[in-house]
Structure formats: C-alpha cells, structure tokens
Amino acid sequence: MLKVDVIIGMQHGDEGKGKVTHYLLSKGPYTHCVRYNGGCNAGHTIYHKGEKFVTHHIPAGVFFGVKSIIGPGCVVDIHKFFDEIKMLREGGIDIADKIFIAKNAHVIQSRHLQADYGETKLGTTRTGNGPCYSEKYARTGSRAEGYRILEPYLVDMYEEFFIRHPNAEVLCEGAQGAELDIDWGDYPYVTSSHCTSAGACLNGFPPQSIRSVIGVAKAYETYVGTKDFQPDQQGFNALQVAGEEFGATTGRKRQCNWMSLPNLEKVVKLNGVTNLVINKMDVLEEVGAWSVYVDHRRANLFTFQNKDQFCEYVKEYFPSVDVIFSGSPERI
Ligand code: IMP
Ligand code: MG
C-alpha cells in the first residue's frame, strides 16, 4: 500500500522545511520525494555534507538518491530547472535518473514573468508563479508534457504510484506555508498554490495514504511581502540579523514578529498535523527573548523567563501533537 508523509510549512514560508525534509530522507525508508505546490518562488536552504545548497524546484530526495518528482500541483520554469540541475551536478550530487517532472505540471512562460514583474501590490517573488497558475485555471496554460526538452524527465503520476510502485513510501515536500495558502492564508497576501496537506493529496495521493503530517514552524515568525507585519519596536531588527532573515529566492529582508500559538493551532487542525517541529530556537537564545502571542490578532503577548518555560508552555498548548524543538539549519 502507498504510504505518504507530508511536510507542510505552518507560517509564511521559510520555516526550515528543507532541513526537516533532508533529515527525514537521511533516516527514512522513502522511495520517492515529491514537491507538491509552488514553483521557483520557493527557496529551500539545505546543508548536505557540510555544503550549502539552495534549491527552488527540485525536491531534496535527490541528495540521497531518492527519486524526486516535481508534482502536478507545481509550476516549472524550464531555464531555472536546468540551472538547478547544473548547480547540483557541480556540487557533486549524482542526479542521474533521479529527477522527474509530472507530465501535468504547468510551465512558466516568458509572458508570465513579464506580467509578474510589474506586480507591486503583493510583493511577489516575481518568478511568474501567479500568472502561470492564472492561465492554468483559465485553461490557456501549457503542461510539461508539451515540451520536448523535458521529455527525459517526464513521469505519469498514476502509472508511477498505482501501477509501477504501489508500495511506494513517499515524502511530500511542501513549499511556502499555511499562512500563504491561496484559500486559507491572509488573502490577497498569499501565493497562488495550495500549501496545505490537502495540497499534497491533489498531486494524486488519496487521503487514506497519508501516514503523518509534519508541520514545520519557526520559533518566531517572518514574512516577505508588502503588508505590514513587523511591529514598530526595537528588538525585531536584532532578531532579523541574528536569524539572517533574508529571502533565499529574492534576497529581500524578512519582516519579523513573535510566533502566534492560536494561528499554529488552526494550522494543526486544518491540516491534521501529527508532528510539529519548531526551528531556529538558537536565534531566540541569541537575542535572549522568549515570547509568543496567545491570540489570533497578535495583540496579547506572553513572555517567558527562559527557554524551558517557553518549551513547556508550547508543549502543553499542543497536547495531541508530538512537538520537537530544533535549531537553525546550519547550526545543528
Ligand atoms: P508569489 O508566490 O511569488 O506570487 O508571491 C506571493 C507572496 O508569497 C509574496 O508575499 C511572497 O513574498 C510570498 N512567497 C512566495 N514564496 C515564498 C517562499 O518560498 N517563502 C516566503 N515567502 C514566499
Ligand atoms: Mg524559503
């Protein structure tokens, strides 16, 4: 029987999903790794054998010789896809017969990039994602199967998982985060794809095949885009510097704020999160501040004396979820 574990971002992206994916692949029994949403708007920072890689399209399975598929919920920029293959090869990663694109994934065209480039209202990553998804739903887009250059990489998801490998164990790697989800995020300050665990199902994985949902959060929150997110207080700049909060795709400064527990709880419930990883604890340690919001509107703050009190409170907040605290990708 097909078994699927899903990794989702629980905030606004940049929670450290790449690190968790990389860790699980190094331990796990996975036969496949599938990216299920987004495109090259994502930037996953991965430390493999001490070396830093930033991937945008290609799932982290490739670092372990696991078949890595860009799923049908994704959009692909062909030039960036080949650039990434080159970067991985030059970094000494054996990618032969490991990288695939679902035949029914959509392709970003130059007109999508142009349309996104003029965009200033939302502060998109200007990688053509929104316009490409718009055309997908307007039924004027083009699928990967229409491109000769992609032929060696194409895969039919149904044949792969229901005919050839019905006992596959799949790690589904999400991009962005629940608060950027097209339906559940703070619309219109969202991305154009489904960042939820249901988004993984849309790639051809039936709900019964989902074994666990690993939610990844950061011990504080960050957001890149045009809405005001960072409170006007000193202290957040120190957090931004200590956490090196710059976009992996655009280099933009990320706005910082404390973590909202009720918002995380909503994400736990809407996504059926079974395991929760809270990253970048070392950054709060460095700035010596331990605070969380206890309401949805980020108005009421609880401040703790130390890390132990913080961890205890967070664990008690999520009694039915397995909570793990972790550090920055490069520091663990
Ligand atoms: P788009 O996905 O490029 O259309 O951008 C829409 C919004 O999502 C903007 O606020 C982006 O900054 C944000 N966004 C998209 N991808 C990521 C990501 O991987 N990390 C963080 N923010 C992202
Ligand atoms: Mg990122």
Coordinates of N, CA, C and O in Angstrom, one line a residue, residues 200-314:
A200 N -1.1 18.3 -0.9 CA -0.4 17.1 -1.3 C -1.3 16.0 -1.9 O -1.0 15.4 -2.9
C201 N -2.5 15.9 -1.4 CA -3.5 14.9 -1.9 C -3.8 15.3 -3.4 O -4.0 14.4 -4.2
L202 N -3.8 16.6 -3.7 CA -4.2 17.0 -5.1 C -3.2 16.5 -6.1 O -3.4 16.5 -7.3
N203 N -2.0 16.0 -5.6 CA -1.0 15.5 -6.5 C -1.2 14.0 -6.8 O -0.3 13.4 -7.4
G204 N -2.3 13.5 -6.4 CA -2.6 12.1 -6.7 C -2.4 11.1 -5.6 O -2.3 9.9 -5.8
F205 N -2.3 11.6 -4.3 CA -2.2 10.8 -3.2 C -3.5 10.8 -2.4 O -3.9 11.8 -1.8
P206 N -4.2 9.7 -2.4 CA -5.5 9.7 -1.7 C -5.4 9.9 -0.2 O -4.4 9.6 0.4
P207 N -6.4 10.5 0.4 CA -6.3 10.8 1.9 C -5.9 9.6 2.7 O -5.1 9.8 3.7
Q208 N -6.4 8.4 2.4 CA -6.0 7.2 3.2 C -4.5 6.9 3.2 O -4.0 6.2 4.0
S209 N -3.8 7.4 2.1 CA -2.4 7.1 2.0 C -1.6 7.9 2.9 O -0.4 7.7 3.1
I210 N -2.2 9.0 3.5 CA -1.4 9.9 4.3 C -1.1 9.3 5.7 O -2.0 9.0 6.5
R211 N 0.2 9.1 6.0 CA 0.5 8.4 7.3 C 0.8 9.4 8.4 O 0.3 9.3 9.5
S212 N 1.5 10.5 8.0 CA 1.8 11.5 9.0 C 1.9 12.9 8.3 O 2.2 13.0 7.1
V213 N 1.6 13.9 9.1 CA 1.7 15.3 8.6 C 2.7 16.0 9.5 O 2.4 16.2 10.7
I214 N 3.8 16.4 9.0 CA 4.8 17.0 9.8 C 4.8 18.5 9.5 O 5.1 19.0 8.4
G215 N 4.3 19.3 10.5 CA 4.2 20.7 10.4 C 5.5 21.4 10.9 O 6.1 21.0 11.9
V216 N 6.0 22.3 10.0 CA 7.3 22.9 10.4 C 7.0 24.4 10.7 O 6.4 25.1 9.9
A217 N 7.4 24.9 11.9 CA 7.3 26.3 12.2 C 8.6 26.8 12.7 O 9.5 26.1 12.9
K218 N 8.6 28.1 12.8 CA 9.9 28.8 13.3 C 9.5 29.3 14.7 O 8.3 29.7 14.9
A219 N 10.4 29.4 15.6 CA 10.2 29.9 17.0 C 9.7 31.3 17.0 O 9.3 31.8 18.1
Y220 N 9.9 32.1 15.9 CA 9.3 33.4 15.7 C 8.8 33.4 14.3 O 9.1 32.4 13.6
E221 N 8.1 34.4 13.9 CA 7.6 34.4 12.5 C 8.3 35.4 11.6 O 8.7 36.4 12.1
T222 N 8.3 35.1 10.3 CA 8.8 36.0 9.4 C 7.9 36.1 8.2 O 7.2 35.1 7.9
Y223 N 7.9 37.2 7.5 CA 7.0 37.3 6.3 C 7.7 38.2 5.3 O 8.3 39.3 5.7
V224 N 7.6 37.9 4.0 CA 8.1 38.8 3.0 C 7.0 39.1 2.0 O 6.3 38.2 1.5
G225 N 6.8 40.4 1.8 CA 5.7 40.9 1.0 C 5.4 42.3 1.4 O 6.1 42.9 2.3
T226 N 4.3 42.9 0.9 CA 4.0 44.3 1.1 C 3.2 44.6 2.3 O 3.2 45.8 2.7
K227 N 2.5 43.7 2.9 CA 1.7 44.1 4.1 C 2.6 44.4 5.3 O 3.7 43.8 5.4
D228 N 2.1 45.2 6.2 CA 2.9 45.5 7.4 C 2.8 44.3 8.4 O 1.7 43.9 8.7
F229 N 3.9 43.8 8.8 CA 3.9 42.6 9.6 C 4.7 42.8 10.9 O 4.4 42.3 12.0
Q230 N 5.9 43.5 10.7 CA 6.8 43.6 11.8 C 6.4 44.8 12.7 O 6.2 45.9 12.2
P231 N 6.1 44.6 14.0 CA 5.8 45.7 14.9 C 6.9 46.7 14.9 O 8.1 46.4 14.7
D232 N 6.5 48.0 15.2 CA 7.4 49.1 15.2 C 8.2 49.1 16.6 O 8.1 50.0 17.3
Q233 N 8.9 48.1 16.8 CA 9.7 48.1 18.1 C 11.1 47.7 17.9 O 11.4 46.9 17.0
Q234 N 11.9 48.2 18.7 CA 13.3 47.7 18.6 C 13.3 46.3 19.1 O 12.5 45.8 19.7
G235 N 14.4 45.6 18.7 CA 14.4 44.2 19.1 C 14.2 43.3 17.9 O 14.9 42.3 17.7
F236 N 13.2 43.7 17.1 CA 13.0 42.8 15.9 C 14.1 42.9 14.9 O 14.4 41.9 14.2
N237 N 14.8 44.1 14.9 CA 15.9 44.1 14.0 C 17.0 43.2 14.4 O 17.7 42.5 13.6
A238 N 17.2 43.1 15.7 CA 18.2 42.2 16.2 C 17.9 40.7 15.9 O 18.8 39.9 15.5
L239 N 16.6 40.4 15.9 CA 16.1 39.1 15.6 C 16.4 38.8 14.1 O 16.8 37.7 13.7
Q240 N 16.1 39.8 13.3 CA 16.3 39.7 11.9 C 17.8 39.4 11.5 O 18.1 38.6 10.7
V241 N 18.6 40.1 12.2 CA 20.1 39.9 12.0 C 20.6 38.6 12.5 O 21.2 37.8 11.8
A242 N 20.2 38.3 13.8 CA 20.6 37.0 14.4 C 20.1 35.8 13.6 O 20.8 34.8 13.4
G243 N 18.9 35.9 13.0 CA 18.3 34.8 12.3 C 18.7 34.8 10.8 O 18.3 34.0 10.0
E244 N 19.5 35.8 10.4 CA 19.8 36.0 9.0 C 18.6 35.9 8.1 O 18.5 35.1 7.2
E245 N 17.6 36.8 8.4 CA 16.3 36.7 7.7 C 16.3 37.5 6.4 O 15.7 38.6 6.4
F246 N 16.9 36.9 5.4 CA 16.8 37.4 4.1 C 16.3 36.3 3.2 O 16.6 35.1 3.4
G247 N 15.4 36.7 2.2 CA 14.8 35.7 1.3 C 15.8 34.9 0.6 O 16.8 35.4 0.0
A248 N 15.6 33.5 0.5 CA 16.6 32.7 -0.2 C 16.4 32.8 -1.7 O 17.3 32.5 -2.5
T249 N 15.2 33.3 -2.2 CA 14.9 33.5 -3.6 C 15.2 34.9 -4.0 O 15.8 35.1 -5.1
T250 N 14.8 35.9 -3.2 CA 14.9 37.3 -3.7 C 15.9 38.1 -2.9 O 16.1 39.3 -3.3
G251 N 16.4 37.6 -1.8 CA 17.4 38.4 -1.0 C 16.7 39.5 -0.2 O 17.4 40.3 0.5
R252 N 15.4 39.6 -0.3 CA 14.7 40.6 0.5 C 14.7 40.4 2.0 O 14.7 39.2 2.4
K253 N 14.7 41.5 2.7 CA 14.7 41.4 4.2 C 13.3 40.9 4.6 O 12.3 41.3 4.1
R254 N 13.3 39.9 5.5 CA 12.0 39.4 6.0 C 11.6 40.1 7.2 O 12.4 40.4 8.1
Q255 N 10.3 40.5 7.3 CA 9.8 41.2 8.5 C 9.6 40.1 9.5 O 9.3 39.0 9.3
C256 N 9.9 40.5 10.8 CA 9.9 39.6 11.9 C 8.8 39.9 12.9 O 8.4 41.1 13.1
N257 N 8.3 38.9 13.6 CA 7.3 39.0 14.7 C 7.4 37.8 15.6 O 8.0 36.8 15.2
W258 N 6.7 37.9 16.7 CA 6.7 36.7 17.6 C 5.7 35.6 17.0 O 4.9 36.0 16.2
M259 N 5.9 34.4 17.4 CA 5.1 33.3 17.0 C 3.6 33.4 17.6 O 3.5 33.7 18.8
S260 N 2.6 33.1 16.8 CA 1.2 33.1 17.3 C 0.8 31.7 17.5 O 0.7 30.9 16.6
L261 N 0.6 31.3 18.8 CA 0.1 29.9 19.0 C -1.3 29.6 18.5 O -1.5 28.5 18.0
P262 N -2.3 30.5 18.7 CA -3.6 30.2 18.1 C -3.5 30.0 16.6 O -4.3 29.2 16.1
N263 N -2.7 30.8 15.9 CA -2.6 30.6 14.5 C -2.0 29.2 14.2 O -2.5 28.5 13.2
L264 N -1.0 28.8 14.9 CA -0.4 27.5 14.7 C -1.5 26.4 15.0 O -1.5 25.4 14.3
E265 N -2.3 26.6 16.0 CA -3.3 25.6 16.4 C -4.3 25.4 15.3 O -4.7 24.3 15.0
K266 N -4.7 26.6 14.6 CA -5.6 26.5 13.5 C -5.0 25.6 12.4 O -5.6 24.8 11.8
V267 N -3.7 25.8 12.1 CA -3.0 25.1 11.1 C -2.9 23.6 11.5 O -3.1 22.7 10.6
V268 N -2.6 23.3 12.7 CA -2.6 21.9 13.2 C -3.9 21.3 12.8 O -4.0 20.2 12.3
K269 N -5.0 22.0 13.2 CA -6.4 21.4 13.0 C -6.7 21.2 11.5 O -7.2 20.2 11.1
L270 N -6.5 22.3 10.7 CA -6.9 22.3 9.3 C -6.1 21.3 8.5 O -6.5 20.9 7.4
N271 N -4.9 20.9 9.0 CA -4.0 20.1 8.2 C -3.8 18.7 8.8 O -3.1 17.9 8.2
G272 N -4.4 18.5 9.9 CA -4.2 17.2 10.6 C -2.7 16.9 10.9 O -2.2 15.8 10.8
V273 N -2.1 18.0 11.4 CA -0.7 17.8 11.8 C -0.5 16.8 12.9 O -1.2 16.9 13.9
T274 N 0.4 15.9 12.7 CA 0.7 14.9 13.8 C 2.0 15.2 14.5 O 2.2 14.8 15.6
N275 N 2.9 15.8 13.8 CA 4.3 16.1 14.4 C 4.6 17.6 14.1 O 4.4 18.0 13.0
L276 N 5.1 18.2 15.1 CA 5.4 19.7 15.0 C 6.9 19.9 15.3 O 7.4 19.6 16.3
V277 N 7.6 20.5 14.3 CA 9.0 20.9 14.5 C 9.1 22.4 14.6 O 8.6 23.1 13.8
I278 N 9.6 22.9 15.7 CA 9.8 24.3 15.9 C 11.3 24.6 15.8 O 12.1 24.2 16.6
N279 N 11.6 25.3 14.7 CA 13.0 25.6 14.3 C 13.6 26.9 14.9 O 12.8 27.7 15.3
K280 N 14.9 27.0 14.7 CA 15.6 28.3 15.0 C 15.5 28.7 16.4 O 15.4 29.9 16.7
M281 N 15.4 27.8 17.3 CA 15.4 28.1 18.8 C 16.7 28.8 19.2 O 16.7 29.7 20.1
D282 N 17.8 28.5 18.5 CA 19.1 29.2 18.8 C 19.0 30.7 18.6 O 19.7 31.4 19.2
V283 N 18.1 31.1 17.7 CA 18.1 32.5 17.4 C 17.4 33.3 18.6 O 17.9 34.3 19.0
L284 N 16.4 32.7 19.1 CA 15.7 33.3 20.3 C 16.7 33.3 21.5 O 16.8 34.2 22.3
E285 N 17.5 32.2 21.6 CA 18.5 32.1 22.6 C 19.5 33.3 22.5 O 19.9 33.9 23.4
E286 N 19.9 33.5 21.2 CA 20.9 34.5 21.0 C 20.4 35.9 21.3 O 21.2 36.7 21.9
V287 N 19.1 36.2 21.0 CA 18.6 37.5 21.4 C 18.1 37.6 22.8 O 17.7 38.6 23.3
G288 N 18.0 36.4 23.4 CA 17.6 36.3 24.8 C 16.1 36.8 25.1 O 15.8 37.4 26.1
A289 N 15.2 36.5 24.1 CA 13.8 36.8 24.3 C 12.9 35.7 24.0 O 13.1 35.0 23.0
W290 N 12.0 35.4 24.9 CA 11.1 34.2 24.7 C 9.6 34.7 24.8 O 9.1 34.7 25.9
S291 N 9.0 35.0 23.6 CA 7.6 35.5 23.7 C 6.8 34.8 22.6 O 7.3 34.4 21.6
V292 N 5.5 34.7 23.0 CA 4.5 34.1 22.0 C 3.2 34.9 22.1 O 2.9 35.4 23.2
Y293 N 2.5 35.1 21.0 CA 1.2 35.6 21.0 C 0.2 34.5 21.4 O 0.3 33.4 21.0
V294 N -0.8 35.0 22.2 CA -1.8 34.0 22.6 C -3.2 34.3 22.1 O -4.2 33.8 22.6
D295 N -3.2 35.2 21.0 CA -4.5 35.5 20.4 C -4.2 35.6 18.8 O -3.1 35.8 18.4
H296 N -5.3 35.4 18.1 CA -5.1 35.4 16.6 C -4.7 36.7 16.0 O -4.0 36.7 15.0
R297 N -5.0 37.8 16.7 CA -4.7 39.1 16.1 C -3.3 39.6 16.5 O -2.9 40.8 16.2
R298 N -2.6 38.8 17.2 CA -1.2 39.2 17.6 C -1.2 40.5 18.4 O -0.5 41.4 18.2
A299 N -2.1 40.5 19.5 CA -2.2 41.6 20.4 C -1.7 41.3 21.8 O -1.1 42.1 22.5
N300 N -2.0 40.0 22.2 CA -1.6 39.6 23.6 C -0.4 38.7 23.6 O -0.4 37.7 23.0
L301 N 0.6 39.2 24.3 CA 1.9 38.5 24.3 C 2.1 37.9 25.6 O 1.9 38.5 26.7
F302 N 2.6 36.6 25.6 CA 3.1 36.0 26.9 C 4.7 36.0 26.7 O 5.2 35.6 25.7
T303 N 5.3 36.5 27.8 CA 6.8 36.5 27.7 C 7.3 35.6 28.8 O 6.9 35.6 30.0
F304 N 8.2 34.7 28.5 CA 8.8 33.7 29.4 C 10.2 34.1 29.8 O 10.9 34.9 29.1
Q305 N 10.6 33.6 31.0 CA 11.9 33.9 31.5 C 13.0 33.2 30.7 O 14.1 33.7 30.6
N306 N 12.7 32.0 30.3 CA 13.8 31.2 29.7 C 13.2 30.2 28.7 O 12.0 30.0 28.6
K307 N 14.1 29.5 28.1 CA 13.8 28.5 27.0 C 12.9 27.4 27.6 O 11.9 27.0 27.0
D308 N 13.2 26.9 28.8 CA 12.5 25.8 29.4 C 11.0 26.2 29.6 O 10.1 25.4 29.2
Q309 N 10.8 27.4 30.1 CA 9.4 27.8 30.3 C 8.7 27.9 29.0 O 7.5 27.5 28.8
F310 N 9.4 28.4 28.0 CA 8.8 28.6 26.6 C 8.4 27.2 26.1 O 7.3 27.0 25.6
C311 N 9.3 26.3 26.2 CA 9.1 24.9 25.6 C 7.9 24.2 26.3 O 7.1 23.6 25.7
E312 N 7.9 24.4 27.6 CA 6.9 23.7 28.4 C 5.5 24.2 28.0 O 4.6 23.5 27.8
Y313 N 5.4 25.6 27.9 CA 4.1 26.2 27.5 C 3.7 25.7 26.1 O 2.5 25.3 25.9
V314 N 4.6 25.7 25.2 CA 4.3 25.3 23.8 C 3.8 23.9 23.8 O 2.8 23.5 23.1

